[in-house]
Amino acid sequence: MWLRTVSHFPAYRGGMRTESAEFLAALPRKRMGSGALFVDESDRILLVEPTYKDHWEFPGGVVEADESPYATAVREIQEELGMAVTLGPLLVLDWIPPRGDHSEGVMLLFDGGVLTARTAAAIELQAEELRSWAWSDDAEIAQRLPDFMTRRALAARRARKLGATAYLEYGFPVG
């Protein structure tokens, strides 16, 4: 599969004016994460239970240096669930303010589509990272996810139904 990295884009390979090291060092640093929204035939959302967090998550992970958010979601789903996927369009871009020891961040969710019972039965969890996975209805989503992620999950499902992309700030729609 073609992976999107900065080396794929000519503007990054040369001929572009470069900024000073001091200017670049002064730019803010943000976390970026990317994942996918998978639903079943009943429109329940697939959530995973990480071994290193006290709440559930969407399948996905941290965008690494020189990696696109799309490539991250594909890679993380392969690593975490043992599934090679081609994802659909971006459903949600959610800006997360700084909180506690976390810097601000941008989280993206792509459309993973509908997983049939047969496809879901082939999920192979990476035991070092994930305890379990589950299909989750609205009540279970609210129990398993923090409030801002619950809002993101519901907005992503709405965007999927509408064929749209939602821009959120801390899970709340903007615009």
GROMACS .gro file of N, CA and C in nm:
model
  525
    1MET      N    1   0.084  -0.119   0.000
    1MET     CA    2   0.000   0.000   0.000
    1MET      C    3   0.088   0.125   0.000
    2TRP      N    4   0.043   0.224  -0.066
    2TRP     CA    5   0.114   0.352  -0.071
    2TRP      C    6   0.095   0.424   0.060
    3LEU      N    7   0.204   0.456   0.125
    3LEU     CA    8   0.197   0.529   0.252
    3LEU      C    9   0.231   0.675   0.228
    4ARG      N   10   0.156   0.762   0.292
    4ARG     CA   11   0.177   0.905   0.274
    4ARG      C   12   0.278   0.954   0.377
    5THR      N   13   0.391   0.998   0.332
    5THR     CA   14   0.491   1.060   0.418
    5THR      C   15   0.536   1.188   0.349
    6VAL      N   16   0.608   1.274   0.421
    6VAL     CA   17   0.650   1.400   0.360
    6VAL      C   18   0.738   1.378   0.238
    7SER      N   19   0.807   1.267   0.228
    7SER     CA   20   0.892   1.243   0.111
    7SER      C   21   0.811   1.225  -0.016
    8HIS      N   22   0.680   1.199  -0.004
    8HIS     CA   23   0.595   1.184  -0.121
    8HIS      C   24   0.552   1.317  -0.183
    9PHE      N   25   0.576   1.426  -0.113
    9PHE     CA   26   0.528   1.554  -0.159
    9PHE      C   27   0.645   1.641  -0.203
   10PRO      N   28   0.647   1.682  -0.330
   10PRO     CA   29   0.762   1.755  -0.385
   10PRO      C   30   0.800   1.880  -0.307
   11ALA      N   31   0.704   1.950  -0.247
   11ALA     CA   32   0.734   2.074  -0.175
   11ALA      C   33   0.831   2.050  -0.060
   12TYR      N   34   0.837   1.930  -0.012
   12TYR     CA   35   0.924   1.900   0.101
   12TYR      C   36   1.061   1.849   0.056
   13ARG      N   37   1.079   1.826  -0.073
   13ARG     CA   38   1.204   1.768  -0.120
   13ARG      C   39   1.306   1.869  -0.164
   14GLY      N   40   1.272   1.992  -0.169
   14GLY     CA   41   1.370   2.092  -0.211
   14GLY      C   42   1.305   2.205  -0.286
   15GLY      N   43   1.381   2.309  -0.306
   15GLY     CA   44   1.330   2.423  -0.379
   15GLY      C   45   1.235   2.509  -0.296
   16MET      N   46   1.212   2.470  -0.174
   16MET     CA   47   1.121   2.546  -0.089
   16MET      C   48   1.203   2.631   0.008
   17ARG      N   49   1.162   2.755   0.027
   17ARG     CA   50   1.229   2.842   0.121
   17ARG      C   51   1.224   2.778   0.259
   18THR      N   52   1.333   2.778   0.329
   18THR     CA   53   1.335   2.717   0.462
   18THR      C   54   1.335   2.826   0.570
   19GLU      N   55   1.266   2.797   0.679
   19GLU     CA   56   1.260   2.889   0.791
   19GLU      C   57   1.382   2.867   0.881
   20SER      N   58   1.411   2.965   0.961
   20SER     CA   59   1.525   2.952   1.052
   20SER      C   60   1.495   2.849   1.159
   21ALA      N   61   1.601   2.790   1.213
   21ALA     CA   62   1.586   2.691   1.319
   21ALA      C   63   1.518   2.751   1.441
   22GLU      N   64   1.547   2.879   1.470
   22GLU     CA   65   1.485   2.944   1.585
   22GLU      C   66   1.334   2.957   1.566
   23PHE      N   67   1.293   2.996   1.445
   23PHE     CA   68   1.152   3.010   1.415
   23PHE      C   69   1.082   2.874   1.431
   24LEU      N   70   1.138   2.771   1.373
   24LEU     CA   71   1.077   2.639   1.381
   24LEU      C   72   1.072   2.587   1.525
   25ALA      N   73   1.175   2.612   1.603
   25ALA     CA   74   1.179   2.567   1.742
   25ALA      C   75   1.073   2.637   1.826
   26ALA      N   76   1.034   2.757   1.787
   26ALA     CA   77   0.936   2.834   1.864
   26ALA      C   78   0.792   2.798   1.830
   27LEU      N   79   0.771   2.719   1.725
   27LEU     CA   80   0.634   2.682   1.687
   27LEU      C   81   0.572   2.591   1.793
   28PRO      N   82   0.441   2.602   1.813
   28PRO     CA   83   0.376   2.517   1.913
   28PRO      C   84   0.380   2.370   1.871
   29ARG      N   85   0.377   2.284   1.969
   29ARG     CA   86   0.374   2.140   1.946
   29ARG      C   87   0.235   2.090   1.984
   30LYS      N   88   0.177   2.012   1.897
   30LYS     CA   89   0.046   1.954   1.922
   30LYS      C   90   0.054   1.802   1.909
   31ARG      N   91  -0.027   1.736   1.987
   31ARG     CA   92  -0.044   1.592   1.968
   31ARG      C   93  -0.137   1.572   1.849
   32MET      N   94  -0.120   1.461   1.779
   32MET     CA   95  -0.213   1.428   1.671
   32MET      C   96  -0.238   1.278   1.676
   33GLY      N   97  -0.364   1.243   1.673
   33GLY     CA   98  -0.403   1.104   1.672
   33GLY      C   99  -0.500   1.078   1.559
   34SER      N  100  -0.506   0.954   1.517
   34SER     CA  101  -0.590   0.919   1.405
   34SER      C  102  -0.645   0.779   1.424
   35GLY      N  103  -0.769   0.760   1.387
   35GLY     CA  104  -0.831   0.629   1.401
   35GLY      C  105  -0.946   0.612   1.306
   36ALA      N  106  -1.026   0.510   1.333
   36ALA     CA  107  -1.137   0.479   1.244
   36ALA      C  108  -1.263   0.449   1.323
   37LEU      N  109  -1.374   0.481   1.262
   37LEU     CA  110  -1.506   0.447   1.313
   37LEU      C  111  -1.555   0.326   1.236
   38PHE      N  112  -1.567   0.214   1.304
   38PHE     CA  113  -1.628   0.094   1.246
   38PHE      C  114  -1.763   0.075   1.311
   39VAL      N  115  -1.862   0.038   1.231
   39VAL     CA  116  -1.996   0.007   1.284
   39VAL      C  117  -2.034  -0.133   1.241
   40ASP      N  118  -2.129  -0.193   1.313
   40ASP     CA  119  -2.183  -0.322   1.272
   40ASP      C  120  -2.318  -0.299   1.203
   41GLU      N  121  -2.385  -0.408   1.169
   41GLU     CA  122  -2.513  -0.397   1.099
   41GLU      C  123  -2.620  -0.326   1.182
   42SER      N  124  -2.602  -0.322   1.315
   42SER     CA  125  -2.697  -0.255   1.405
   42SER      C  126  -2.655  -0.112   1.436
   43ASP      N  127  -2.552  -0.063   1.369
   43ASP     CA  128  -2.499   0.073   1.386
   43ASP      C  129  -2.432   0.095   1.521
   44ARG      N  130  -2.390  -0.016   1.586
   44ARG     CA  131  -2.309  -0.003   1.707
   44ARG      C  132  -2.166   0.027   1.665
   45ILE      N  133  -2.092   0.094   1.753
   45ILE     CA  134  -1.956   0.138   1.724
   45ILE      C  135  -1.856   0.043   1.789
   46LEU      N  136  -1.751   0.008   1.716
   46LEU     CA  137  -1.645  -0.076   1.769
   46LEU      C  138  -1.551   0.009   1.853
   47LEU      N  139  -1.535  -0.029   1.979
   47LEU     CA  140  -1.439   0.036   2.068
   47LEU      C  141  -1.340  -0.068   2.118
   48VAL      N  142  -1.219  -0.021   2.149
   48VAL     CA  143  -1.115  -0.110   2.200
   48VAL      C  144  -1.077  -0.065   2.341
   49GLU      N  145  -1.033  -0.162   2.422
   49GLU     CA  146  -0.993  -0.134   2.560
   49GLU      C  147  -0.841  -0.144   2.572
   50PRO      N  148  -0.771  -0.029   2.575
   50PRO     CA  149  -0.625  -0.032   2.587
   50PRO      C  150  -0.580  -0.084   2.724
   51THR      N  151  -0.461  -0.142   2.726
   51THR     CA  152  -0.403  -0.190   2.852
   51THR      C  153  -0.343  -0.075   2.932
   52TYR      N  154  -0.318   0.039   2.868
   52TYR     CA  155  -0.243   0.149   2.929
   52TYR      C  156  -0.329   0.271   2.959
   53LYS      N  157  -0.463   0.258   2.948
   53LYS     CA  158  -0.554   0.370   2.977
   53LYS      C  159  -0.666   0.320   3.066
   54ASP      N  160  -0.732   0.414   3.131
   54ASP     CA  161  -0.845   0.376   3.216
   54ASP      C  162  -0.980   0.393   3.145
   55HIS      N  163  -0.977   0.415   3.016
   55HIS     CA  164  -1.101   0.423   2.938
   55HIS      C  165  -1.078   0.357   2.803
   56TRP      N  166  -1.187   0.331   2.735
   56TRP     CA  167  -1.183   0.269   2.604
   56TRP      C  168  -1.146   0.374   2.500
   57GLU      N  169  -1.126   0.332   2.376
   57GLU     CA  170  -1.081   0.419   2.267
   57GLU      C  171  -1.139   0.370   2.135
   58PHE      N  172  -1.116   0.450   2.032
   58PHE     CA  173  -1.138   0.408   1.894
   58PHE      C  174  -1.013   0.333   1.848
   59PRO      N  175  -1.024   0.240   1.757
   59PRO     CA  176  -0.902   0.181   1.702
   59PRO      C  177  -0.821   0.290   1.632
   60GLY      N  178  -0.693   0.297   1.661
   60GLY     CA  179  -0.607   0.400   1.602
   60GLY      C  180  -0.494   0.431   1.696
   61GLY      N  181  -0.428   0.544   1.672
   61GLY     CA  182  -0.316   0.579   1.758
   61GLY      C  183  -0.252   0.711   1.721
   62VAL      N  184  -0.133   0.730   1.771
   62VAL     CA  185  -0.058   0.855   1.756
   62VAL      C  186   0.006   0.862   1.616
   63VAL      N  187  -0.010   0.977   1.553
   63VAL     CA  188   0.054   1.002   1.424
   63VAL      C  189   0.203   1.022   1.448
   64GLU      N  190   0.284   0.942   1.382
   64GLU     CA  191   0.429   0.950   1.398
   64GLU      C  192   0.488   1.055   1.303
   65ALA      N  193   0.612   1.092   1.326
   65ALA     CA  194   0.681   1.189   1.241
   65ALA      C  195   0.680   1.140   1.096
   66ASP      N  196   0.654   1.231   1.005
   66ASP     CA  197   0.654   1.205   0.861
   66ASP      C  198   0.550   1.102   0.819
   67GLU      N  199   0.442   1.090   0.894
   67GLU     CA  200   0.335   0.995   0.862
   67GLU      C  201   0.204   1.073   0.852
   68SER      N  202   0.124   1.041   0.753
   68SER     CA  203  -0.005   1.108   0.741
   68SER      C  204  -0.106   1.048   0.839
   69PRO      N  205  -0.209   1.124   0.875
   69PRO     CA  206  -0.312   1.068   0.963
   69PRO      C  207  -0.380   0.944   0.902
   70TYR      N  208  -0.402   0.944   0.772
   70TYR     CA  209  -0.464   0.828   0.708
   70TYR      C  210  -0.374   0.705   0.722
   71ALA      N  211  -0.245   0.722   0.691
   71ALA     CA  212  -0.150   0.610   0.702
   71ALA      C  213  -0.143   0.561   0.846
   72THR      N  214  -0.151   0.652   0.942
   72THR     CA  215  -0.150   0.614   1.083
   72THR      C  216  -0.267   0.523   1.116
   73ALA      N  217  -0.386   0.563   1.076
   73ALA     CA  218  -0.505   0.483   1.107
   73ALA      C  219  -0.494   0.344   1.045
   74VAL      N  220  -0.451   0.337   0.920
   74VAL     CA  221  -0.435   0.206   0.854
   74VAL      C  222  -0.333   0.121   0.928
   75ARG      N  223  -0.218   0.180   0.961
   75ARG     CA  224  -0.111   0.107   1.032
   75ARG      C  225  -0.157   0.060   1.168
   76GLU      N  226  -0.219   0.149   1.244
   76GLU     CA  227  -0.261   0.114   1.380
   76GLU      C  228  -0.368   0.005   1.380
   77ILE      N  229  -0.459   0.009   1.286
   77ILE     CA  230  -0.563  -0.094   1.278
   77ILE      C  231  -0.501  -0.229   1.243
   78GLN      N  232  -0.403  -0.228   1.155
   78GLN     CA  233  -0.330  -0.352   1.123
   78GLN      C  234  -0.259  -0.405   1.247
   79GLU      N  235  -0.190  -0.315   1.319
   79GLU     CA  236  -0.115  -0.356   1.438
   79GLU      C  237  -0.207  -0.401   1.552
   80GLU      N  238  -0.312  -0.325   1.578
   80GLU     CA  239  -0.396  -0.351   1.695
   80GLU      C  240  -0.498  -0.462   1.673
   81LEU      N  241  -0.558  -0.465   1.553
   81LEU     CA  242  -0.668  -0.558   1.527
   81LEU      C  243  -0.633  -0.668   1.428
   82GLY      N  244  -0.515  -0.660   1.367
   82GLY     CA  245  -0.476  -0.760   1.269
   82GLY      C  246  -0.557  -0.753   1.140
   83MET      N  247  -0.608  -0.636   1.108
   83MET     CA  248  -0.692  -0.618   0.989
   83MET      C  249  -0.625  -0.522   0.891
   84ALA      N  250  -0.612  -0.565   0.767
   84ALA     CA  251  -0.566  -0.476   0.660
   84ALA      C  252  -0.691  -0.407   0.605
   85VAL      N  253  -0.693  -0.274   0.610
   85VAL     CA  254  -0.813  -0.200   0.571
   85VAL      C  255  -0.780  -0.090   0.471
   86THR      N  256  -0.880  -0.056   0.394
   86THR     CA  257  -0.881   0.067   0.316
   86THR      C  258  -0.993   0.150   0.376
   87LEU      N  259  -0.956   0.263   0.429
   87LEU     CA  260  -1.055   0.346   0.498
   87LEU      C  261  -1.126   0.439   0.402
   88GLY      N  262  -1.243   0.481   0.443
   88GLY     CA  263  -1.320   0.577   0.367
   88GLY      C  264  -1.282   0.719   0.405
   89PRO      N  265  -1.371   0.812   0.379
   89PRO     CA  266  -1.341   0.954   0.401
   89PRO      C  267  -1.327   0.992   0.548
   90LEU      N  268  -1.269   1.109   0.568
   90LEU     CA  269  -1.258   1.167   0.701
   90LEU      C  270  -1.397   1.201   0.752
   91LEU      N  271  -1.429   1.155   0.872
   91LEU     CA  272  -1.559   1.184   0.933
   91LEU      C  273  -1.551   1.298   1.033
   92VAL      N  274  -1.443   1.301   1.113
   92VAL     CA  275  -1.433   1.399   1.221
   92VAL      C  276  -1.291   1.450   1.233
   93LEU      N  277  -1.280   1.581   1.253
   93LEU     CA  278  -1.157   1.644   1.299
   93LEU      C  279  -1.195   1.713   1.429
   94ASP      N  280  -1.129   1.674   1.539
   94ASP     CA  281  -1.166   1.723   1.672
   94ASP      C  282  -1.044   1.785   1.738
   95TRP      N  283  -1.052   1.916   1.767
   95TRP     CA  284  -0.945   1.984   1.841
   95TRP      C  285  -0.969   1.963   1.989
   96ILE      N  286  -0.863   1.921   2.060
   96ILE     CA  287  -0.872   1.894   2.203
   96ILE      C  288  -0.785   1.995   2.276
   97PRO      N  289  -0.842   2.070   2.371
   97PRO     CA  290  -0.762   2.170   2.444
   97PRO      C  291  -0.663   2.101   2.539
   98PRO      N  292  -0.563   2.177   2.585
   98PRO     CA  293  -0.471   2.118   2.684
   98PRO      C  294  -0.548   2.081   2.811
   99ARG      N  295  -0.508   1.971   2.871
   99ARG     CA  296  -0.571   1.928   2.996
   99ARG      C  297  -0.471   1.845   3.073
  100GLY      N  298  -0.460   1.876   3.202
  100GLY     CA  299  -0.365   1.804   3.286
  100GLY      C  300  -0.225   1.809   3.227
  101ASP      N  301  -0.164   1.694   3.211
  101ASP     CA  302  -0.030   1.689   3.154
  101ASP      C  303  -0.030   1.667   3.003
  102HIS      N  304  -0.147   1.676   2.940
  102HIS     CA  305  -0.158   1.660   2.795
  102HIS      C  306  -0.158   1.796   2.726
  103SER      N  307  -0.077   1.809   2.621
  103SER     CA  308  -0.082   1.930   2.539
  103SER      C  309  -0.208   1.925   2.452
  104GLU      N  310  -0.239   2.037   2.390
  104GLU     CA  311  -0.354   2.037   2.300
  104GLU      C  312  -0.328   1.940   2.186
  105GLY      N  313  -0.434   1.899   2.119
  105GLY     CA  314  -0.417   1.802   2.013
  105GLY      C  315  -0.526   1.810   1.908
  106VAL      N  316  -0.504   1.737   1.802
  106VAL     CA  317  -0.600   1.724   1.693
  106VAL      C  318  -0.621   1.575   1.671
  107MET      N  319  -0.746   1.531   1.674
  107MET     CA  320  -0.778   1.391   1.657
  107MET      C  321  -0.867   1.376   1.534
  108LEU      N  322  -0.836   1.277   1.452
  108LEU     CA  323  -0.910   1.253   1.328
  108LEU      C  324  -0.969   1.113   1.330
  109LEU      N  325  -1.091   1.100   1.276
  109LEU     CA  326  -1.154   0.970   1.260
  109LEU      C  327  -1.197   0.953   1.115
  110PHE      N  328  -1.154   0.842   1.056
  110PHE     CA  329  -1.192   0.807   0.921
  110PHE      C  330  -1.302   0.702   0.924
  111ASP      N  331  -1.375   0.689   0.815
  111ASP     CA  332  -1.482   0.592   0.804
  111ASP      C  333  -1.424   0.454   0.778
  112GLY      N  334  -1.441   0.364   0.874
  112GLY     CA  335  -1.396   0.226   0.858
  112GLY      C  336  -1.502   0.138   0.794
  113GLY      N  337  -1.624   0.190   0.784
  113GLY     CA  338  -1.732   0.115   0.721
  113GLY      C  339  -1.799   0.018   0.816
  114VAL      N  340  -1.878  -0.069   0.757
  114VAL     CA  341  -1.953  -0.170   0.832
  114VAL      C  342  -1.871  -0.298   0.837
  115LEU      N  343  -1.852  -0.350   0.957
  115LEU     CA  344  -1.787  -0.480   0.973
  115LEU      C  345  -1.896  -0.585   0.994
  116THR      N  346  -1.896  -0.686   0.912
  116THR     CA  347  -1.991  -0.795   0.929
  116THR      C  348  -1.946  -0.882   1.045
  117ALA      N  349  -2.034  -0.968   1.092
  117ALA     CA  350  -1.999  -1.060   1.200
  117ALA      C  351  -1.880  -1.147   1.159
  118ARG      N  352  -1.877  -1.187   1.033
  118ARG     CA  353  -1.766  -1.271   0.984
  118ARG      C  354  -1.633  -1.195   0.987
  119THR      N  355  -1.635  -1.069   0.942
  119THR     CA  356  -1.514  -0.987   0.943
  119THR      C  357  -1.469  -0.960   1.086
  120ALA      N  358  -1.562  -0.927   1.172
  120ALA     CA  359  -1.528  -0.898   1.312
  120ALA      C  360  -1.472  -1.021   1.383
  121ALA      N  361  -1.518  -1.140   1.344
  121ALA     CA  362  -1.468  -1.263   1.406
  121ALA      C  363  -1.320  -1.284   1.376
  122ALA      N  364  -1.267  -1.220   1.273
  122ALA     CA  365  -1.126  -1.235   1.236
  122ALA      C  366  -1.035  -1.137   1.309
  123ILE      N  367  -1.091  -1.051   1.394
  123ILE     CA  368  -1.008  -0.956   1.468
  123ILE      C  369  -0.913  -1.032   1.559
  124GLU      N  370  -0.785  -0.994   1.552
  124GLU     CA  371  -0.682  -1.052   1.638
  124GLU      C  372  -0.617  -0.937   1.715
  125LEU      N  373  -0.647  -0.928   1.844
  125LEU     CA  374  -0.597  -0.818   1.925
  125LEU      C  375  -0.447  -0.831   1.952
  126GLN      N  376  -0.381  -0.718   1.954
  126GLN     CA  377  -0.241  -0.711   1.998
  126GLN      C  378  -0.245  -0.705   2.150
  127ALA      N  379  -0.212  -0.816   2.214
  127ALA     CA  380  -0.229  -0.830   2.359
  127ALA      C  381  -0.149  -0.730   2.441
  128GLU      N  382  -0.036  -0.681   2.390
  128GLU     CA  383   0.044  -0.585   2.464
  128GLU      C  384  -0.027  -0.450   2.476
  129GLU      N  385  -0.114  -0.420   2.381
  129GLU     CA  386  -0.180  -0.289   2.380
  129GLU      C  387  -0.328  -0.294   2.415
  130LEU      N  388  -0.396  -0.403   2.380
  130LEU     CA  389  -0.541  -0.407   2.396
  130LEU      C  390  -0.586  -0.527   2.478
  131ARG      N  391  -0.677  -0.500   2.573
  131ARG     CA  392  -0.737  -0.607   2.653
  131ARG      C  393  -0.852  -0.673   2.579
  132SER      N  394  -0.934  -0.589   2.513
  132SER     CA  395  -1.054  -0.641   2.450
  132SER      C  396  -1.110  -0.540   2.351
  133TRP      N  397  -1.214  -0.582   2.282
  133TRP     CA  398  -1.289  -0.493   2.196
  133TRP      C  399  -1.436  -0.527   2.214
  134ALA      N  400  -1.524  -0.435   2.178
  134ALA     CA  401  -1.668  -0.459   2.192
  134ALA      C  402  -1.746  -0.367   2.101
  135TRP      N  403  -1.859  -0.419   2.052
  135TRP     CA  404  -1.956  -0.333   1.986
  135TRP      C  405  -2.028  -0.256   2.095
  136SER      N  406  -2.051  -0.127   2.073
  136SER     CA  407  -2.106  -0.042   2.178
  136SER      C  408  -2.223   0.040   2.126
  137ASP      N  409  -2.336   0.029   2.198
  137ASP     CA  410  -2.451   0.115   2.167
  137ASP      C  411  -2.431   0.248   2.240
  138ASP      N  412  -2.527   0.338   2.228
  138ASP     CA  413  -2.510   0.472   2.286
  138ASP      C  414  -2.483   0.468   2.437
  139ALA      N  415  -2.555   0.385   2.510
  139ALA     CA  416  -2.536   0.377   2.656
  139ALA      C  417  -2.396   0.324   2.689
  140GLU      N  418  -2.351   0.223   2.616
  140GLU     CA  419  -2.218   0.166   2.641
  140GLU      C  420  -2.108   0.264   2.600
  141ILE      N  421  -2.130   0.338   2.494
  141ILE     CA  422  -2.034   0.441   2.452
  141ILE      C  423  -2.016   0.541   2.566
  142ALA      N  424  -2.127   0.587   2.623
  142ALA     CA  425  -2.121   0.685   2.732
  142ALA      C  426  -2.053   0.628   2.857
  143GLN      N  427  -2.064   0.499   2.881
  143GLN     CA  428  -1.998   0.435   2.995
  143GLN      C  429  -1.849   0.418   2.971
  144ARG      N  430  -1.812   0.386   2.849
  144ARG     CA  431  -1.673   0.348   2.820
  144ARG      C  432  -1.582   0.465   2.784
  145LEU      N  433  -1.639   0.572   2.731
  145LEU     CA  434  -1.558   0.684   2.683
  145LEU      C  435  -1.576   0.806   2.772
  146PRO      N  436  -1.473   0.890   2.781
  146PRO     CA  437  -1.491   1.022   2.844
  146PRO      C  438  -1.595   1.102   2.765
  147ASP      N  439  -1.654   1.201   2.828
  147ASP     CA  440  -1.762   1.279   2.764
  147ASP      C  441  -1.721   1.335   2.628
  148PHE      N  442  -1.602   1.394   2.617
  148PHE     CA  443  -1.563   1.455   2.489
  148PHE      C  444  -1.548   1.349   2.380
  149MET      N  445  -1.506   1.229   2.417
  149MET     CA  446  -1.494   1.122   2.317
  149MET      C  447  -1.630   1.062   2.283
  150THR      N  448  -1.722   1.062   2.378
  150THR     CA  449  -1.859   1.019   2.349
  150THR      C  450  -1.919   1.113   2.245
  151ARG      N  451  -1.900   1.243   2.265
  151ARG     CA  452  -1.952   1.340   2.167
  151ARG      C  453  -1.889   1.316   2.030
  152ARG      N  454  -1.758   1.287   2.027
  152ARG     CA  455  -1.688   1.260   1.901
  152ARG      C  456  -1.745   1.136   1.833
  153ALA      N  457  -1.769   1.031   1.909
  153ALA     CA  458  -1.823   0.906   1.853
  153ALA      C  459  -1.959   0.930   1.789
  154LEU      N  460  -2.046   1.000   1.860
  154LEU     CA  461  -2.181   1.024   1.808
  154LEU      C  462  -2.177   1.117   1.687
  155ALA      N  463  -2.088   1.217   1.690
  155ALA     CA  464  -2.073   1.307   1.575
  155ALA      C  465  -2.019   1.232   1.454
  156ALA      N  466  -1.927   1.139   1.476
  156ALA     CA  467  -1.871   1.061   1.365
  156ALA      C  468  -1.979   0.973   1.303
  157ARG      N  469  -2.061   0.912   1.385
  157ARG     CA  470  -2.168   0.827   1.331
  157ARG      C  471  -2.268   0.912   1.252
  158ARG      N  472  -2.302   1.032   1.303
  158ARG     CA  473  -2.391   1.123   1.229
  158ARG      C  474  -2.328   1.164   1.096
  159ALA      N  475  -2.199   1.201   1.099
  159ALA     CA  476  -2.130   1.242   0.976
  159ALA      C  477  -2.129   1.130   0.875
  160ARG      N  478  -2.110   1.007   0.922
  160ARG     CA  479  -2.110   0.891   0.831
  160ARG      C  480  -2.245   0.877   0.762
  161LYS      N  481  -2.353   0.891   0.838
  161LYS     CA  482  -2.488   0.880   0.782
  161LYS      C  483  -2.516   0.990   0.681
  162LEU      N  484  -2.463   1.111   0.707
  162LEU     CA  485  -2.486   1.226   0.620
  162LEU      C  486  -2.388   1.234   0.503
  163GLY      N  487  -2.283   1.153   0.506
  163GLY     CA  488  -2.179   1.163   0.404
  163GLY      C  489  -2.104   1.294   0.416
  164ALA      N  490  -2.078   1.336   0.539
  164ALA     CA  491  -2.017   1.467   0.566
  164ALA      C  492  -1.894   1.451   0.654
  165THR      N  493  -1.827   1.563   0.678
  165THR     CA  494  -1.718   1.570   0.775
  165THR      C  495  -1.758   1.670   0.881
  166ALA      N  496  -1.736   1.635   1.007
  166ALA     CA  497  -1.770   1.724   1.118
  166ALA      C  498  -1.643   1.782   1.177
  167TYR      N  499  -1.644   1.914   1.200
  167TYR     CA  500  -1.536   1.979   1.273
  167TYR      C  501  -1.586   2.000   1.415
  168LEU      N  502  -1.507   1.952   1.513
  168LEU     CA  503  -1.544   1.961   1.653
  168LEU      C  504  -1.434   2.029   1.733
  169GLU      N  505  -1.472   2.086   1.845
  169GLU     CA  506  -1.376   2.134   1.944
  169GLU      C  507  -1.418   2.074   2.077
  170TYR      N  508  -1.334   1.983   2.127
  170TYR     CA  509  -1.357   1.906   2.248
  170TYR      C  510  -1.487   1.826   2.236
  171GLY      N  511  -1.514   1.780   2.115
  171GLY     CA  512  -1.633   1.701   2.090
  171GLY      C  513  -1.758   1.778   2.055
  172PHE      N  514  -1.752   1.910   2.066
  172PHE     CA  515  -1.870   1.993   2.036
  172PHE      C  516  -1.862   2.043   1.891
  173PRO      N  517  -1.971   2.034   1.816
  173PRO     CA  518  -1.971   2.085   1.679
  173PRO      C  519  -1.947   2.236   1.675
  174VAL      N  520  -1.873   2.279   1.573
  174VAL     CA  521  -1.845   2.421   1.550
  174VAL      C  522  -1.888   2.451   1.408
  175GLY      N  523  -1.953   2.563   1.390
  175GLY     CA  524  -1.992   2.607   1.256
  175GLY      C  525  -2.122   2.552   1.207
   0.00000   0.00000   0.00000
